[in-house]
XYZ file of C-alpha atoms in Angstrom:
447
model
C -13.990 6.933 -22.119
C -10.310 8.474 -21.984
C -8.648 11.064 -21.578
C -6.937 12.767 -24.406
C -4.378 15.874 -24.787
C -4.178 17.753 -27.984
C -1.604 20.227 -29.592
C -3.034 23.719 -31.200
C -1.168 25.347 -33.633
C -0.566 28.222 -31.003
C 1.137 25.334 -28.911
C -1.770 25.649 -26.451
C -1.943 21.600 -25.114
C -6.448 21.000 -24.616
C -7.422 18.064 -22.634
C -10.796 16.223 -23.776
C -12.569 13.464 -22.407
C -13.301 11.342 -25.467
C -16.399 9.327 -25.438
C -16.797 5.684 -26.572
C -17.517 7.141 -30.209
C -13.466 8.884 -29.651
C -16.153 12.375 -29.857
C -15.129 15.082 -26.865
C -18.072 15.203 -24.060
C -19.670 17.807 -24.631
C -20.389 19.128 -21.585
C -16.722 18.554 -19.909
C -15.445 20.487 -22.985
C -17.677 23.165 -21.934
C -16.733 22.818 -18.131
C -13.065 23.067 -19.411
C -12.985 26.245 -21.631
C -15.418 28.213 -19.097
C -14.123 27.688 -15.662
C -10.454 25.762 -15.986
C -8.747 26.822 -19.589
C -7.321 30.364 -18.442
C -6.327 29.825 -14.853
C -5.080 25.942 -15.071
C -2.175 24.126 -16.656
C -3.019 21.020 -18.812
C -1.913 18.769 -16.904
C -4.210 20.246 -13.870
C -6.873 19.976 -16.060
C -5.805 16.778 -16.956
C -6.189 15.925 -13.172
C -9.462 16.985 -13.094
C -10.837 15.009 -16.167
C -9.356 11.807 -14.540
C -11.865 12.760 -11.807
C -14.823 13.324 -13.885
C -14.317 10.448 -15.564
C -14.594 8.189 -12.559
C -17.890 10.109 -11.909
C -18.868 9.031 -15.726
C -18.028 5.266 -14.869
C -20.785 5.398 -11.674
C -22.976 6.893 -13.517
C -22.641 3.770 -16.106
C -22.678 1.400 -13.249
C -25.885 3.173 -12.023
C -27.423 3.444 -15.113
C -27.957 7.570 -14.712
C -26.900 10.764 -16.122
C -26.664 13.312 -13.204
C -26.611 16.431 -15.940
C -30.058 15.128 -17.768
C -31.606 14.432 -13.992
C -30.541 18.085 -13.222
C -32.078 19.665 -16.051
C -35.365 17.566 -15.666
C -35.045 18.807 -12.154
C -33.798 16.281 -9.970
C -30.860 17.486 -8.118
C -28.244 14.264 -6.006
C -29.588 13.896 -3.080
C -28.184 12.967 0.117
C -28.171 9.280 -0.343
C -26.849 10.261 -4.191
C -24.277 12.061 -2.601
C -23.525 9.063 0.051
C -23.187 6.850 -2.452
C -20.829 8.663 -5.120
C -18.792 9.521 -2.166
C -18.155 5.766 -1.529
C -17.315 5.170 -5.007
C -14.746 8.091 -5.325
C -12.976 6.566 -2.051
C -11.863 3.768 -4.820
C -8.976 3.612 -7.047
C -10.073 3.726 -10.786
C -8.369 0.570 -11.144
C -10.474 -0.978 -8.558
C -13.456 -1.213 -11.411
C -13.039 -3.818 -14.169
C -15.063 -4.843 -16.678
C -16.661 -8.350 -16.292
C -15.528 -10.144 -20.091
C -18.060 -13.047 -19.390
C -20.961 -10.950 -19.612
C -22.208 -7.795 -22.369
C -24.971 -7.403 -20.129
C -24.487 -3.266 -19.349
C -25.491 -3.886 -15.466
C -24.569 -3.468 -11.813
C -22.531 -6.497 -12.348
C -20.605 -5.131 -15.186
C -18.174 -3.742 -12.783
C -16.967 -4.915 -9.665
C -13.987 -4.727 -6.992
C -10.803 -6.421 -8.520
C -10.097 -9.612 -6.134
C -6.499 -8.955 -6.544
C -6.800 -5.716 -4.654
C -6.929 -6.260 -0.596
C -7.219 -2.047 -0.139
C -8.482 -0.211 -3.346
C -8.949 3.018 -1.558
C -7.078 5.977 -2.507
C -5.242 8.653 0.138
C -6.958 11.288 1.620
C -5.766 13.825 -0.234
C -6.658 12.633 -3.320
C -10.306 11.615 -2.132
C -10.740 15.238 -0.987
C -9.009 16.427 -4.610
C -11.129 14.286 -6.508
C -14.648 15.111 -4.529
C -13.881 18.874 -4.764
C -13.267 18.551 -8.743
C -16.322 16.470 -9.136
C -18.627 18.506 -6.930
C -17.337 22.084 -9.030
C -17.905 20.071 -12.698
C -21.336 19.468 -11.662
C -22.304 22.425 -9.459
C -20.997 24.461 -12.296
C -22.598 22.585 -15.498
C -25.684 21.840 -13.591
C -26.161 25.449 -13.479
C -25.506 26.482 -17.108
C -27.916 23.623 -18.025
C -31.348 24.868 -16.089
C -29.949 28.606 -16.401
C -32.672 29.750 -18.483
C -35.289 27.911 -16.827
C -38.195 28.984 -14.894
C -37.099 27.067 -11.684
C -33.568 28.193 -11.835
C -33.856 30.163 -8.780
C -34.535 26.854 -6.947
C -32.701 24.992 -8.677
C -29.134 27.056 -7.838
C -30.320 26.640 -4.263
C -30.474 22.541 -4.873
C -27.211 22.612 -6.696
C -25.363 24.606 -3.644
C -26.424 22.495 -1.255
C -25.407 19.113 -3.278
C -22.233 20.611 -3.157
C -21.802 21.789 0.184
C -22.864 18.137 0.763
C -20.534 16.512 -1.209
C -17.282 19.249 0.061
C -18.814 17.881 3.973
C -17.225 15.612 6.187
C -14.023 14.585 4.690
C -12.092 12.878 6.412
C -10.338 13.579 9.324
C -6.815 13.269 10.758
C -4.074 11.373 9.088
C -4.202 9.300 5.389
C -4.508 5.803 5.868
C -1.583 5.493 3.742
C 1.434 5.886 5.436
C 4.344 6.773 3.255
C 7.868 5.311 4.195
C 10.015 8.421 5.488
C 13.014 9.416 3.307
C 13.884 12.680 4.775
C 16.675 11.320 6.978
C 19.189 10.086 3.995
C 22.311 10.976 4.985
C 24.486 13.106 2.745
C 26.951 10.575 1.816
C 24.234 8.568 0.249
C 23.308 11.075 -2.060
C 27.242 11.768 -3.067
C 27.827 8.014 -3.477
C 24.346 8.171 -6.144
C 26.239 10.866 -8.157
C 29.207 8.325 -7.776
C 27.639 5.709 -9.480
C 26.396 7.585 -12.418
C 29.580 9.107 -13.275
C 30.426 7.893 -16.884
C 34.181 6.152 -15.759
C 32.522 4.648 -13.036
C 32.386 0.649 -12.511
C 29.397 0.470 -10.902
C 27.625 2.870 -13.933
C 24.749 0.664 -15.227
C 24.675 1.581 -18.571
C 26.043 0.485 -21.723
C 26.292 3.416 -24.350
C 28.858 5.878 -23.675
C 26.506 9.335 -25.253
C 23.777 7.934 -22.894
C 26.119 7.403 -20.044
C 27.395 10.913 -20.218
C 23.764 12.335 -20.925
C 22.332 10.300 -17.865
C 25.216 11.586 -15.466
C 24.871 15.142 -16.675
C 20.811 15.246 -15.954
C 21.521 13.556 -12.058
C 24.803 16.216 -11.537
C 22.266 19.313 -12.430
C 19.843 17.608 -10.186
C 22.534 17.283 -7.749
C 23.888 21.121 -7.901
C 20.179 22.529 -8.680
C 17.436 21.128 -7.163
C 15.247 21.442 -10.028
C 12.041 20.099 -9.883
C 12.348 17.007 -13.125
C 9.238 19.303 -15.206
C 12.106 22.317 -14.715
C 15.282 20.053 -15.715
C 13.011 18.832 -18.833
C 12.121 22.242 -19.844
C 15.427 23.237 -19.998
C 17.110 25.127 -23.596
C 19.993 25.843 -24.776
C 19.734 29.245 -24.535
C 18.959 28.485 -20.574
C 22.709 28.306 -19.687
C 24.356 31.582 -18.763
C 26.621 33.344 -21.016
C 28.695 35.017 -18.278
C 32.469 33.022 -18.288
C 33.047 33.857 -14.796
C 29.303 33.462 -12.826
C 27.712 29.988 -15.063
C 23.833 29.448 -14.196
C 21.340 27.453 -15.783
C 17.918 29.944 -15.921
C 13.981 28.334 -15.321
C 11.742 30.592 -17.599
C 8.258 29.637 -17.336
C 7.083 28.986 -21.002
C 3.918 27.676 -21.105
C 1.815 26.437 -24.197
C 5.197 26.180 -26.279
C 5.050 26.388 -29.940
C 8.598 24.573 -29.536
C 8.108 21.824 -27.473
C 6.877 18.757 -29.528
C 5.507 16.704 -26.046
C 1.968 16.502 -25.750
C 2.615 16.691 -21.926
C 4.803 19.599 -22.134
C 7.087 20.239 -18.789
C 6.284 23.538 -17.365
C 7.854 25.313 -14.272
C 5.559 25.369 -11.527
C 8.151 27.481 -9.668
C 9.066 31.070 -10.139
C 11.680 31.957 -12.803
C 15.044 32.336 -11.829
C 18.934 31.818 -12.738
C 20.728 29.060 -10.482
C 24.503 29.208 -10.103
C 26.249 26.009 -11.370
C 29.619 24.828 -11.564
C 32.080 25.980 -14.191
C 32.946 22.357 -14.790
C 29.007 21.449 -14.987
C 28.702 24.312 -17.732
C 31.735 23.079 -19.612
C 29.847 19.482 -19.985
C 26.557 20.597 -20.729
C 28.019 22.300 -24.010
C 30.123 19.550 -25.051
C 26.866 17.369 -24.731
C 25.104 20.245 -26.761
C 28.081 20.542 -29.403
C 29.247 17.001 -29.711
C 26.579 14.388 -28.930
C 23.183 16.246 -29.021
C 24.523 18.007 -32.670
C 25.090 14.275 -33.749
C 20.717 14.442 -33.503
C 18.720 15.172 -36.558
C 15.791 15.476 -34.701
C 17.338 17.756 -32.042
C 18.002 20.505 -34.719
C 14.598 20.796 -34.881
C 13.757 22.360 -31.088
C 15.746 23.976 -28.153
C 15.598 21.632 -25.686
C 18.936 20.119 -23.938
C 18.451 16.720 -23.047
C 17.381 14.212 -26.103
C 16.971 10.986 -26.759
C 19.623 8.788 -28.096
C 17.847 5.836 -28.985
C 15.060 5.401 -31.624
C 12.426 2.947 -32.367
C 14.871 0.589 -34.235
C 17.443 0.709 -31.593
C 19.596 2.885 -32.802
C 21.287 6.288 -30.797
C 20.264 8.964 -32.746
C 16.153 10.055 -32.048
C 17.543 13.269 -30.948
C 13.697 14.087 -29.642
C 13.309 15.532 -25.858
C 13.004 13.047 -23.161
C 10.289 12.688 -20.871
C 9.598 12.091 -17.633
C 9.810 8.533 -17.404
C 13.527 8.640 -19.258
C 14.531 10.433 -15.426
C 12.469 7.796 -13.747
C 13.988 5.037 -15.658
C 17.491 6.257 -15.392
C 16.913 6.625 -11.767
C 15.435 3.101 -10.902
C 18.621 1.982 -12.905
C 20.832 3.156 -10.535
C 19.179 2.507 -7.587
C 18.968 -1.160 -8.450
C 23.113 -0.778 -8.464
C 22.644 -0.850 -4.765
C 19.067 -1.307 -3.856
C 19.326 -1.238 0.132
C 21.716 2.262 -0.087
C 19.311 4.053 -2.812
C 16.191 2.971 -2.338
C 14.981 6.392 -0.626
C 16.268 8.039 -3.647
C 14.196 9.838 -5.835
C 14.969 12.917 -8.395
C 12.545 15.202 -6.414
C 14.912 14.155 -3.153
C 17.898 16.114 -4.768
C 15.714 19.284 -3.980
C 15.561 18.605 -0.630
C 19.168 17.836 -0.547
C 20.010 21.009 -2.005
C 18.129 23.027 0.460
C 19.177 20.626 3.315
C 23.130 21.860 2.041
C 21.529 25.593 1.978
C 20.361 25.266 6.015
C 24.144 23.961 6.553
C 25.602 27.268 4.611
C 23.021 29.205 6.904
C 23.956 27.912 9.762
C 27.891 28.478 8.998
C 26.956 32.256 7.652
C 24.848 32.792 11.169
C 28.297 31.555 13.499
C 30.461 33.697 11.364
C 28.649 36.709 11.533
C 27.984 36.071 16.027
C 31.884 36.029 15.854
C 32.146 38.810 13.791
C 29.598 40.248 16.489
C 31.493 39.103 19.463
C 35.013 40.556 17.827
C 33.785 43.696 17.505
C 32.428 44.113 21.042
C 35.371 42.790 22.493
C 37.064 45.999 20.563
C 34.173 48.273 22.500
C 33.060 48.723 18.663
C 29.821 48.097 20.464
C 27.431 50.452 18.054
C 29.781 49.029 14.776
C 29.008 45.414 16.670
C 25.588 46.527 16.561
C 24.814 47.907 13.232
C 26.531 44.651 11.373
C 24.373 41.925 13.160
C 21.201 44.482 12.367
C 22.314 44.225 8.701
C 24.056 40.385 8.029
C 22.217 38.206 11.358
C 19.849 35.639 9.267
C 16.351 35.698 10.669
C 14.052 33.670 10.133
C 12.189 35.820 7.281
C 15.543 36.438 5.631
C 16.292 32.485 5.397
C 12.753 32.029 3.749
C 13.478 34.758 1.825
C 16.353 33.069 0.648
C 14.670 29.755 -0.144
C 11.922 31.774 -1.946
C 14.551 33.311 -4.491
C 16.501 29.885 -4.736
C 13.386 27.663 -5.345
C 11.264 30.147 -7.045
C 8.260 30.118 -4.171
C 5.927 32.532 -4.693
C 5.156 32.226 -0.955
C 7.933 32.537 1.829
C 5.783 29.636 3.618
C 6.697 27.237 1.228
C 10.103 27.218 2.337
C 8.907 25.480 6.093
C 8.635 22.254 3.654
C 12.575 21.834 3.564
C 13.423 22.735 7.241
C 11.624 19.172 8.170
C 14.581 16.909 7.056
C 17.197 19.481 8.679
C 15.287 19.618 11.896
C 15.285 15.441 11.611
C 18.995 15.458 11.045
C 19.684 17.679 14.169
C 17.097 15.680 16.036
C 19.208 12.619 15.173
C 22.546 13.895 16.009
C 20.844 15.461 19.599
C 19.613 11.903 20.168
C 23.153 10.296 19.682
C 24.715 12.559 21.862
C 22.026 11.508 24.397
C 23.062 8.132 23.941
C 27.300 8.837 24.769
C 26.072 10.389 27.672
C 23.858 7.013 29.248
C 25.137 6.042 32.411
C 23.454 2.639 31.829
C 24.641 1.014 28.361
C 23.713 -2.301 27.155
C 26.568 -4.609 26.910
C 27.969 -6.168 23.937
C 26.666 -9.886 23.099
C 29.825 -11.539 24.568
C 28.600 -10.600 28.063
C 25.419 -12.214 28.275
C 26.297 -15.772 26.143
C-alpha cells in the first residue's frame, strides 16, 4: 500500500491510500471525505493515512481485517488493543519484507537488525494511536449502522477506543532532542554571511542560484517565516508602498495556481511583514531579471523557482520545494559544520522573535525613563497616564507576537520566550561566575 496525493481541477490536493491493485481503499476514502476533508489540510490528512497504513501492515502480519471482524461483530479486544499498541510504538521502517520467502506469514515481517531502537517519540505514538483509534471507531460504526446490534455494537466500539486513547505514556519522550535554543546571535549573522553571493566561503557554483539561495535565507533572516510560508510566497505578495516594503502571507489553500502536489500552505494567520528596502529592491531584480529568464515561471505566481532542469541546465523556472531550502541549508552548514550545525530554517523564527524580546525590552527601559522624567517634573498624573498607555505587559507583548507570527492564540507566543529566558539565564550565570571568590587556576599552576 501507499500513500498517494492527487490534484482536482478545483486545485483541491485528495490523499488516497492506494491498495496493492494502485485502487483507493475504500473505506479510508470514505473515512477521509466524511470526517477529515472539510476541517483538515492535505498534508494532515496525509499524516493520518501514514497512520492507517501502519494499522493495514498488522493487520497483514496478523492475517485479519479489523473492519470485516467489526461488522461480523467482533469488536478489538483488550489483548487486540495490547497488541496493536505495541506495534504502533515502532517506526514503519522497523517492518521489512523477508525476500527469501513468498510465504504471506508472521515471518514475512520482522524487526530490521540494523535498527538498535525502532521506537518512535511519544508524541507521535500518542498522534498515531489517536488517528488509528478515530479511523476505526468512526468506520466501524458506519459499517454495523444499520444493523440490529448496532446499539451494542457503538457501546463495543467506544470502549475499544477509550482503550486504545488509555495509558499513554507518561512523562518525558525517550528521545531527547539536542538543544539549539542557545545559538548565539553572531552565529546566525555569520550564516547570512556565508550565503551572501560575493562571499568566499558561498558554496555554490551558479551565480542566478547563488543570488536566489541568499535571497530565500535573508527573508528568512528579516521574517521569520515558517519555509511552507516563504514557499507560498507570489509576486503580488511584496508591498507596493515605496516608503513601508512588506512581504504579505495570504492563506490560499487548494490553489488552482500552484502546480506542487504538496502545495505549501500558511498554517499561520495572514499578515504583511515589514522588510528592508534593500531586501525589496533584490527580490524584484530576481523577479525581473533571473526568474523572467524562466519559461516555466511565466506560467504561475510564485517567487522562488528552480534554475536547474532535468538535463542540467538553469532554466526549469518551476517552484521549489521544500527540500530545495533543506538542501541549500545543509550546504551551508557543511561550510562550517561545528558553527552551524544548530541551524535550521525554522531557527530563523526563533531568532526573529528572540531580536523582538530585545526591542521589547529596549521599548520597556525607554518608556520607565520616560516615566521617571516626568515624575521628577511633578508631571506625576502625565507620568501616570503614559506608562498606563505605552508600559508593555505581558498580554500586550503576546499580543505583539500574535500579530507578527500570525497566532491565532496569544499562548502560542510562550514558545519563543524559552530561548530568551535561556540567554538571560546564561548571561545571569556568567556574572555569577566574575563574582566567585574561589576560581580555579589556570593549568600553569598545578603542572
Amino acid at each position: 500500500m501507499k500513500v498517494a496525493v492527487k490534484k482536482f481541477k478545483s486545485g483541491e490536493r485528495y490523499v488516497f491510500l492506494l491498495g496493492k491493485d494502485g485502487v483507493p481503499d475504500f473505506w479510508v476514502t470514505h473515512f477521509v471525505t466524511q470526517k477529515l476533508r472539510m476541517t483538515k489540510a492535505a498534508t494532515s490528512i496525509e499524516q493520518y493515512l501514514k497512520d492507517i497504513k501502519h494499522l493495514k501492515r498488522w493487520e497483514e502480519m496478523n492475517d485479519r481485517d479489523l473492519l470485516d471482524e467489526i461488522y461480523n461483530g467482533k469488536v478489538p479486544d483488550e489483548e487486540d488493543v495490547k497488541a496493536l499498541k505495541e506495534h504502533c510504538s515502532y517506526h514503519a521502517k522497523a517492518f521489512k519484507v523477508k525476500t527469501a520467502s513468498n510465504v504471506l506469514d508472521m515471518g514475512k515481517f520482522h524487526l530490521s537488525k540494523t535498527q538498535d531502537k525502532p521506537t518512535i517519540s511519544k508524541s507521535q505514538y500518542i498522534s498515531r494511536i489517536a488517528h488509528i483509534a478515530e479511523f476505526l471507531h468512526f468506520i466501524g460504526k458506519e459499517r454495523v449502522k444499520y444493523k440490529p446490534t448496532a446499539a451494542e455494537l457503538f457501546d463495543e466500539l467506544d470502549k475499544m477506543k477509550t482503550l486504545l486513547k488509555s495509558g499513554n505514556p507518561k512523562g518525558k519522550s525517550k528521545k531527547v532532542s539536542l538543544d539549539k535554543s542557545g545559538i548565539a546571535d553572531d552565529v546566525f549573522e555569520d550564516f547570512v554571511e556565508v550565503a551572501k553571493p560575493d562571499s568566499q566561503y558561498n558554496p555554490f557554483k551558479n551565480p542566478v542560484v547563488k543570488f536566489r539561495n541568499y535571497l530565500i535565507v535573508q527573508v528568512l533572516y528579516e521574517t521569520g517565516f515558517r519555509c511552507a510560508e516563504l514557499l507560498a510566497l507570489r509576486i503580488s505578495d511584496i508591498g507596493t508602498d515605496t516608503d513601508n516594503p512588506t512581504l504579505s502571507v495570504v492563506r490560499r489553500h487548494d490553489s488552482k495556481d500552484d502546480p506542487r502536489l504538496k502545495e505549501p500552505t500558511a498554517k499561520t494567520l495572514g499578515r504583511a511583514v515589514s522588510i528592508t528596502k534593500e531586501l525589496r529592491d533584490l527580490l524584484n531584480t530576481y523577479i525581473k531579471v533571473h526568474r523572467a529568464d524562466t519559461k516555466v515561471a511565466k506560467t504561475h505566481p510564485f517567487i522562488f523557482v528552480s534554475h536547474k532542469d532535468k538535463e542540467g541546465h538553469y532554466q526549469s523556472g518551476q517552484p521549489i520545494i521544500q527540500q530545495t531550502i533543506n538542501d541549500i541549508f545543509n550546504s551551508i552548514k557543511a561550510v562550517n559544520l561545528e558553527r552551524f550545525w544548530a541551524i535550521t530554517p525554522h531557527s530563523y523564527r526563533h531568532y526573529y522573535n528572540d531580536q523582538l524580546s530585545d526591542r521589547i525590552d529596549e521599548e520597556r527601559k525607554a518608556v520607565k525613563q520616560e516615566v521617571k522624567r516626568l515624575e521628577q517634573a511633578g508631571l506625576h498624573q502625565e507620568a501616570k497616564q503614559y506608562a498606563s498607555e505605552n508600559i508593555i505587559t505581558e498580554q500586550r507583548e503576546l499580543e505583539i507576537r500574535a500579530a507578527l507570527n500570525g497566532h491565532s492564540s496569544l499562548e502560542s507566543g510562550r514558545t519563543y520566550l524559552k530561548r530568551t529566558i535561556r540567554k538571560r539565564a546564561s548571561a545571569i550565570r556568567k556574572k555569577m561566575h566574575q563574582r566567585l571568590k574561589h576560581k580555579a587556576g589556570s593549568i600553569d599552576d598545578y603542572i
